[in-house]
């Protein structure tokens, strides 16, 4: 990327560049794909103004010995010198409210489920999934708890995707939200979801957030 043979407006994964401390990543803003959604989530921090100091281990590379490629040993190099401590994110997906329908199935009542994913360096990338709730997009209740062990919280994005389960065809994505882990507030929270074209919706997820130091 850029690729002279590429005909569409697809985007690279910006997380790969952010992991190396690159401050400017070229993306096609006309394409609201998964990668642009990660970009929107990244810049929620600090009121969306973009002025956020890099983590110490991206500034003092010699001192931290930070290497995003070495995902097996990275958790072992953490120390007080770089002011980064592993954390455990405990998320309970309690319920949903007013979940929007698929644009392709406007007459169909969704069977929603939630995928929670974390995006950062390789050792922090995880995916968890709730069960689907049959025929209830108004107030589905999951009440499922998931744990994520995150070694580099300042580099981590947390993403929520709501899908409509379908036994015969591919599942339709209904809404999403993405944000930096460092901006998450603990306790009971409502997450206001965005449509897949990034428009605002009335859809929300009711969750409980707990963060513990490991």
PDB file of C-alpha atoms in Angstrom:
ATOM      1  CA  UNK A   1       0.000   0.000   0.000  1.00  0.00           C
ATOM      2  CA  UNK A   2      -0.185   2.067  -2.101  1.00  0.00           C
ATOM      3  CA  UNK A   3      -0.594  -0.594  -4.777  1.00  0.00           C
ATOM      4  CA  UNK A   4      -0.694   0.292  -8.459  1.00  0.00           C
ATOM      5  CA  UNK A   5      -2.823  -2.780  -9.179  1.00  0.00           C
ATOM      6  CA  UNK A   6      -5.479  -1.940  -6.596  1.00  0.00           C
ATOM      7  CA  UNK A   7      -8.725  -0.775  -8.214  1.00  0.00           C
ATOM      8  CA  UNK A   8     -10.928  -0.148  -5.194  1.00  0.00           C
ATOM      9  CA  UNK A   9     -10.713   2.198  -2.212  1.00  0.00           C
ATOM     10  CA  UNK A  10      -9.811  -0.430   0.360  1.00  0.00           C
ATOM     11  CA  UNK A  11      -7.640   0.484   3.317  1.00  0.00           C
ATOM     12  CA  UNK A  12      -4.683  -1.089   5.107  1.00  0.00           C
ATOM     13  CA  UNK A  13      -4.879  -1.896   8.793  1.00  0.00           C
ATOM     14  CA  UNK A  14      -3.750   1.333  10.516  1.00  0.00           C
ATOM     15  CA  UNK A  15      -3.063  -0.507  13.787  1.00  0.00           C
ATOM     16  CA  UNK A  16       0.054  -2.038  12.227  1.00  0.00           C
ATOM     17  CA  UNK A  17       1.478   1.446  11.652  1.00  0.00           C
ATOM     18  CA  UNK A  18       0.370   2.821  15.031  1.00  0.00           C
ATOM     19  CA  UNK A  19       2.180  -0.057  16.734  1.00  0.00           C
ATOM     20  CA  UNK A  20       5.432   1.401  15.404  1.00  0.00           C
ATOM     21  CA  UNK A  21       4.622   4.936  16.517  1.00  0.00           C
ATOM     22  CA  UNK A  22       3.764   6.219  13.039  1.00  0.00           C
ATOM     23  CA  UNK A  23       1.691   9.367  13.487  1.00  0.00           C
ATOM     24  CA  UNK A  24       0.174   9.755  10.006  1.00  0.00           C
ATOM     25  CA  UNK A  25      -1.475   6.809   8.244  1.00  0.00           C
ATOM     26  CA  UNK A  26      -2.997   7.322   4.776  1.00  0.00           C
ATOM     27  CA  UNK A  27      -6.578   6.039   4.588  1.00  0.00           C
ATOM     28  CA  UNK A  28      -9.402   6.457   2.082  1.00  0.00           C
ATOM     29  CA  UNK A  29     -11.994   8.422   4.033  1.00  0.00           C
ATOM     30  CA  UNK A  30     -14.612   7.877   1.334  1.00  0.00           C
ATOM     31  CA  UNK A  31     -14.744   4.194   2.282  1.00  0.00           C
ATOM     32  CA  UNK A  32     -16.374   3.472   5.641  1.00  0.00           C
ATOM     33  CA  UNK A  33     -14.795   0.052   6.104  1.00  0.00           C
ATOM     34  CA  UNK A  34     -13.486  -1.734   9.201  1.00  0.00           C
ATOM     35  CA  UNK A  35     -10.143   0.053   9.001  1.00  0.00           C
ATOM     36  CA  UNK A  36     -11.719   3.512   8.900  1.00  0.00           C
ATOM     37  CA  UNK A  37     -13.826   2.543  11.902  1.00  0.00           C
ATOM     38  CA  UNK A  38     -10.634   1.736  13.808  1.00  0.00           C
ATOM     39  CA  UNK A  39      -9.337   5.175  12.823  1.00  0.00           C
ATOM     40  CA  UNK A  40     -12.509   6.863  14.093  1.00  0.00           C
ATOM     41  CA  UNK A  41     -12.130   4.990  17.366  1.00  0.00           C
ATOM     42  CA  UNK A  42      -8.461   5.852  17.743  1.00  0.00           C
ATOM     43  CA  UNK A  43      -9.088   9.596  17.556  1.00  0.00           C
ATOM     44  CA  UNK A  44     -11.944   9.668  20.051  1.00  0.00           C
ATOM     45  CA  UNK A  45      -9.208  10.144  22.638  1.00  0.00           C
ATOM     46  CA  UNK A  46      -8.633  13.684  23.913  1.00  0.00           C
ATOM     47  CA  UNK A  47     -11.852  15.029  22.459  1.00  0.00           C
ATOM     48  CA  UNK A  48     -10.913  14.073  18.919  1.00  0.00           C
ATOM     49  CA  UNK A  49      -8.276  16.798  18.599  1.00  0.00           C
ATOM     50  CA  UNK A  50      -5.486  14.312  17.935  1.00  0.00           C
ATOM     51  CA  UNK A  51      -2.891  15.693  20.343  1.00  0.00           C
ATOM     52  CA  UNK A  52      -2.044  12.653  22.459  1.00  0.00           C
ATOM     53  CA  UNK A  53       1.462  11.945  23.751  1.00  0.00           C
ATOM     54  CA  UNK A  54       2.884   8.605  22.683  1.00  0.00           C
ATOM     55  CA  UNK A  55       3.523   5.961  25.339  1.00  0.00           C
ATOM     56  CA  UNK A  56       6.989   6.168  26.885  1.00  0.00           C
ATOM     57  CA  UNK A  57       8.131   2.948  25.231  1.00  0.00           C
ATOM     58  CA  UNK A  58       7.554   4.517  21.799  1.00  0.00           C
ATOM     59  CA  UNK A  59       9.566   7.591  22.775  1.00  0.00           C
ATOM     60  CA  UNK A  60      12.462   5.905  24.591  1.00  0.00           C
ATOM     61  CA  UNK A  61      12.915   2.909  22.329  1.00  0.00           C
ATOM     62  CA  UNK A  62      16.402   2.023  23.546  1.00  0.00           C
ATOM     63  CA  UNK A  63      15.315   2.013  27.164  1.00  0.00           C
ATOM     64  CA  UNK A  64      12.119   0.043  26.662  1.00  0.00           C
ATOM     65  CA  UNK A  65      13.397  -2.472  24.057  1.00  0.00           C
ATOM     66  CA  UNK A  66       9.916  -2.349  22.579  1.00  0.00           C
ATOM     67  CA  UNK A  67       9.405  -4.582  19.535  1.00  0.00           C
ATOM     68  CA  UNK A  68       5.841  -5.077  18.227  1.00  0.00           C
ATOM     69  CA  UNK A  69       6.998  -8.066  16.143  1.00  0.00           C
ATOM     70  CA  UNK A  70       8.141 -10.011  19.196  1.00  0.00           C
ATOM     71  CA  UNK A  71       4.661 -10.731  20.496  1.00  0.00           C
ATOM     72  CA  UNK A  72       5.726 -13.761  22.548  1.00  0.00           C
ATOM     73  CA  UNK A  73       8.295 -11.935  24.675  1.00  0.00           C
ATOM     74  CA  UNK A  74       6.743  -8.481  24.770  1.00  0.00           C
ATOM     75  CA  UNK A  75       4.772  -9.098  27.986  1.00  0.00           C
ATOM     76  CA  UNK A  76       8.058 -10.026  29.699  1.00  0.00           C
ATOM     77  CA  UNK A  77       9.852  -6.720  29.003  1.00  0.00           C
ATOM     78  CA  UNK A  78       7.409  -4.532  30.891  1.00  0.00           C
ATOM     79  CA  UNK A  79       8.901  -2.630  33.797  1.00  0.00           C
ATOM     80  CA  UNK A  80       8.254   0.433  35.936  1.00  0.00           C
ATOM     81  CA  UNK A  81      10.678   2.358  33.735  1.00  0.00           C
ATOM     82  CA  UNK A  82       8.154   2.604  30.896  1.00  0.00           C
ATOM     83  CA  UNK A  83       5.087   3.277  33.077  1.00  0.00           C
ATOM     84  CA  UNK A  84       2.996   0.598  31.402  1.00  0.00           C
ATOM     85  CA  UNK A  85       1.329  -2.132  33.412  1.00  0.00           C
ATOM     86  CA  UNK A  86      -0.708  -5.082  32.154  1.00  0.00           C
ATOM     87  CA  UNK A  87      -4.415  -4.816  32.849  1.00  0.00           C
ATOM     88  CA  UNK A  88      -7.360  -7.158  32.836  1.00  0.00           C
ATOM     89  CA  UNK A  89     -10.474  -5.799  31.142  1.00  0.00           C
ATOM     90  CA  UNK A  90     -13.655  -7.476  32.395  1.00  0.00           C
ATOM     91  CA  UNK A  91     -16.686  -6.723  30.228  1.00  0.00           C
ATOM     92  CA  UNK A  92     -20.227  -7.855  30.914  1.00  0.00           C
ATOM     93  CA  UNK A  93     -22.524  -7.460  27.920  1.00  0.00           C
ATOM     94  CA  UNK A  94     -25.838  -7.109  29.710  1.00  0.00           C
ATOM     95  CA  UNK A  95     -28.384  -6.088  27.097  1.00  0.00           C
ATOM     96  CA  UNK A  96     -29.135  -4.117  23.951  1.00  0.00           C
ATOM     97  CA  UNK A  97     -31.734  -1.463  23.213  1.00  0.00           C
ATOM     98  CA  UNK A  98     -33.422  -0.467  19.941  1.00  0.00           C
ATOM     99  CA  UNK A  99     -30.971  -2.342  17.724  1.00  0.00           C
ATOM    100  CA  UNK A 100     -31.249  -1.229  14.115  1.00  0.00           C
ATOM    101  CA  UNK A 101     -32.181  -3.679  11.382  1.00  0.00           C
ATOM    102  CA  UNK A 102     -30.136  -4.686   8.390  1.00  0.00           C
ATOM    103  CA  UNK A 103     -30.617  -2.444   5.352  1.00  0.00           C
ATOM    104  CA  UNK A 104     -31.038  -5.636   3.306  1.00  0.00           C
ATOM    105  CA  UNK A 105     -33.671  -7.147   5.629  1.00  0.00           C
ATOM    106  CA  UNK A 106     -35.821  -4.250   6.787  1.00  0.00           C
ATOM    107  CA  UNK A 107     -38.829  -6.509   7.476  1.00  0.00           C
ATOM    108  CA  UNK A 108     -36.836  -9.095   9.399  1.00  0.00           C
ATOM    109  CA  UNK A 109     -36.572  -9.054  13.197  1.00  0.00           C
ATOM    110  CA  UNK A 110     -32.876  -9.479  14.012  1.00  0.00           C
ATOM    111  CA  UNK A 111     -31.332 -12.310  16.014  1.00  0.00           C
ATOM    112  CA  UNK A 112     -28.540 -10.192  17.493  1.00  0.00           C
ATOM    113  CA  UNK A 113     -25.212 -11.152  18.977  1.00  0.00           C
ATOM    114  CA  UNK A 114     -22.172  -9.081  19.924  1.00  0.00           C
ATOM    115  CA  UNK A 115     -18.532  -9.555  18.971  1.00  0.00           C
ATOM    116  CA  UNK A 116     -16.003  -7.821  21.212  1.00  0.00           C
ATOM    117  CA  UNK A 117     -12.493  -7.506  19.820  1.00  0.00           C
ATOM    118  CA  UNK A 118      -9.295  -5.836  20.989  1.00  0.00           C
ATOM    119  CA  UNK A 119      -6.825  -4.315  18.532  1.00  0.00           C
ATOM    120  CA  UNK A 120      -3.218  -3.511  19.370  1.00  0.00           C
ATOM    121  CA  UNK A 121       0.057  -5.376  19.257  1.00  0.00           C
ATOM    122  CA  UNK A 122      -0.238  -9.088  18.510  1.00  0.00           C
ATOM    123  CA  UNK A 123      -0.264 -10.301  22.107  1.00  0.00           C
ATOM    124  CA  UNK A 124      -3.265  -8.042  22.829  1.00  0.00           C
ATOM    125  CA  UNK A 125      -5.462  -9.047  19.876  1.00  0.00           C
ATOM    126  CA  UNK A 126      -8.444 -11.079  21.062  1.00  0.00           C
ATOM    127  CA  UNK A 127     -12.004 -11.793  19.953  1.00  0.00           C
ATOM    128  CA  UNK A 128     -14.975 -12.837  22.111  1.00  0.00           C
ATOM    129  CA  UNK A 129     -18.578 -13.453  21.102  1.00  0.00           C
ATOM    130  CA  UNK A 130     -21.953 -13.649  22.842  1.00  0.00           C
ATOM    131  CA  UNK A 131     -24.707 -16.088  22.012  1.00  0.00           C
ATOM    132  CA  UNK A 132     -27.440 -14.869  19.666  1.00  0.00           C
ATOM    133  CA  UNK A 133     -30.892 -13.886  20.934  1.00  0.00           C
ATOM    134  CA  UNK A 134     -33.706 -15.061  18.716  1.00  0.00           C
ATOM    135  CA  UNK A 135     -36.164 -12.522  17.283  1.00  0.00           C
ATOM    136  CA  UNK A 136     -35.412  -9.633  19.608  1.00  0.00           C
ATOM    137  CA  UNK A 137     -33.817  -6.424  18.435  1.00  0.00           C
ATOM    138  CA  UNK A 138     -35.790  -4.287  20.880  1.00  0.00           C
ATOM    139  CA  UNK A 139     -34.279  -5.359  24.214  1.00  0.00           C
ATOM    140  CA  UNK A 140     -32.138  -8.515  23.887  1.00  0.00           C
ATOM    141  CA  UNK A 141     -30.507  -9.711  27.117  1.00  0.00           C
ATOM    142  CA  UNK A 142     -27.181 -11.570  27.030  1.00  0.00           C
ATOM    143  CA  UNK A 143     -25.693 -11.054  30.497  1.00  0.00           C
ATOM    144  CA  UNK A 144     -22.366 -12.625  29.472  1.00  0.00           C
ATOM    145  CA  UNK A 145     -18.976 -11.740  30.941  1.00  0.00           C
ATOM    146  CA  UNK A 146     -15.635 -11.785  29.115  1.00  0.00           C
ATOM    147  CA  UNK A 147     -12.062 -11.169  30.232  1.00  0.00           C
ATOM    148  CA  UNK A 148      -9.264  -9.636  28.166  1.00  0.00           C
ATOM    149  CA  UNK A 149      -5.668  -9.592  29.399  1.00  0.00           C
ATOM    150  CA  UNK A 150      -4.082  -6.498  27.848  1.00  0.00           C
ATOM    151  CA  UNK A 151      -0.335  -5.950  28.153  1.00  0.00           C
ATOM    152  CA  UNK A 152      -0.168  -2.580  26.371  1.00  0.00           C
ATOM    153  CA  UNK A 153      -3.378  -0.688  27.280  1.00  0.00           C
ATOM    154  CA  UNK A 154      -2.208   2.598  25.733  1.00  0.00           C
ATOM    155  CA  UNK A 155      -1.978   0.895  22.327  1.00  0.00           C
ATOM    156  CA  UNK A 156      -5.241  -1.037  22.587  1.00  0.00           C
ATOM    157  CA  UNK A 157      -8.584  -0.313  20.911  1.00  0.00           C
ATOM    158  CA  UNK A 158     -11.771  -2.052  22.055  1.00  0.00           C
ATOM    159  CA  UNK A 159     -14.412  -2.666  19.434  1.00  0.00           C
ATOM    160  CA  UNK A 160     -18.057  -3.747  19.713  1.00  0.00           C
ATOM    161  CA  UNK A 161     -19.839  -5.151  16.650  1.00  0.00           C
ATOM    162  CA  UNK A 162     -23.500  -6.184  16.634  1.00  0.00           C
ATOM    163  CA  UNK A 163     -24.512  -8.816  14.084  1.00  0.00           C
ATOM    164  CA  UNK A 164     -27.766 -10.401  12.987  1.00  0.00           C
ATOM    165  CA  UNK A 165     -27.463 -14.194  13.040  1.00  0.00           C
ATOM    166  CA  UNK A 166     -28.783 -16.052  10.000  1.00  0.00           C
ATOM    167  CA  UNK A 167     -28.690 -19.814   9.621  1.00  0.00           C
ATOM    168  CA  UNK A 168     -28.882 -19.820   5.811  1.00  0.00           C
ATOM    169  CA  UNK A 169     -26.966 -16.731   4.661  1.00  0.00           C
ATOM    170  CA  UNK A 170     -24.087 -14.663   5.982  1.00  0.00           C
ATOM    171  CA  UNK A 171     -24.686 -12.723   9.159  1.00  0.00           C
ATOM    172  CA  UNK A 172     -25.391  -9.026   8.644  1.00  0.00           C
ATOM    173  CA  UNK A 173     -23.498  -6.434  10.647  1.00  0.00           C
ATOM    174  CA  UNK A 174     -25.948  -3.973  12.199  1.00  0.00           C
ATOM    175  CA  UNK A 175     -23.892  -1.481  14.196  1.00  0.00           C
ATOM    176  CA  UNK A 176     -20.540  -0.919  15.873  1.00  0.00           C
ATOM    177  CA  UNK A 177     -18.537   1.231  18.246  1.00  0.00           C
ATOM    178  CA  UNK A 178     -14.787   1.494  18.779  1.00  0.00           C
ATOM    179  CA  UNK A 179     -12.756   3.372  21.382  1.00  0.00           C
ATOM    180  CA  UNK A 180      -9.321   3.376  23.042  1.00  0.00           C
ATOM    181  CA  UNK A 181      -9.139   1.195  26.123  1.00  0.00           C
ATOM    182  CA  UNK A 182      -7.620   4.090  28.083  1.00  0.00           C
ATOM    183  CA  UNK A 183     -10.836   6.106  27.633  1.00  0.00           C
ATOM    184  CA  UNK A 184     -13.127   3.407  29.021  1.00  0.00           C
ATOM    185  CA  UNK A 185     -14.824   4.298  32.294  1.00  0.00           C
ATOM    186  CA  UNK A 186     -15.625   1.603  34.817  1.00  0.00           C
ATOM    187  CA  UNK A 187     -19.084   0.753  36.099  1.00  0.00           C
ATOM    188  CA  UNK A 188     -22.402   0.429  34.296  1.00  0.00           C
ATOM    189  CA  UNK A 189     -22.357   2.187  30.928  1.00  0.00           C
ATOM    190  CA  UNK A 190     -24.473   2.635  27.816  1.00  0.00           C
ATOM    191  CA  UNK A 191     -22.526   2.364  24.562  1.00  0.00           C
ATOM    192  CA  UNK A 192     -24.122   4.417  21.786  1.00  0.00           C
ATOM    193  CA  UNK A 193     -23.644   2.445  18.593  1.00  0.00           C
ATOM    194  CA  UNK A 194     -22.992   3.778  15.111  1.00  0.00           C
ATOM    195  CA  UNK A 195     -24.467   2.411  11.895  1.00  0.00           C
ATOM    196  CA  UNK A 196     -22.149   0.699   9.434  1.00  0.00           C
ATOM    197  CA  UNK A 197     -22.134   3.905   7.349  1.00  0.00           C
ATOM    198  CA  UNK A 198     -20.946   5.699  10.526  1.00  0.00           C
ATOM    199  CA  UNK A 199     -24.217   7.567  11.078  1.00  0.00           C
ATOM    200  CA  UNK A 200     -25.573   7.946  14.594  1.00  0.00           C
ATOM    201  CA  UNK A 201     -28.319   5.571  15.734  1.00  0.00           C
ATOM    202  CA  UNK A 202     -30.633   5.115  18.699  1.00  0.00           C
ATOM    203  CA  UNK A 203     -29.097   1.680  19.301  1.00  0.00           C
ATOM    204  CA  UNK A 204     -27.209   1.098  22.545  1.00  0.00           C
ATOM    205  CA  UNK A 205     -25.491  -1.668  24.473  1.00  0.00           C
ATOM    206  CA  UNK A 206     -25.797  -1.757  28.247  1.00  0.00           C
ATOM    207  CA  UNK A 207     -22.550  -3.077  29.715  1.00  0.00           C
ATOM    208  CA  UNK A 208     -20.538  -3.273  32.902  1.00  0.00           C
ATOM    209  CA  UNK A 209     -16.827  -2.408  32.722  1.00  0.00           C
ATOM    210  CA  UNK A 210     -14.168  -3.381  35.250  1.00  0.00           C
ATOM    211  CA  UNK A 211     -10.414  -2.874  34.854  1.00  0.00           C
ATOM    212  CA  UNK A 212      -7.865  -4.523  37.138  1.00  0.00           C
ATOM    213  CA  UNK A 213      -4.096  -4.256  37.274  1.00  0.00           C
ATOM    214  CA  UNK A 214      -2.469  -7.633  36.733  1.00  0.00           C
TER     215      UNK A 214
END
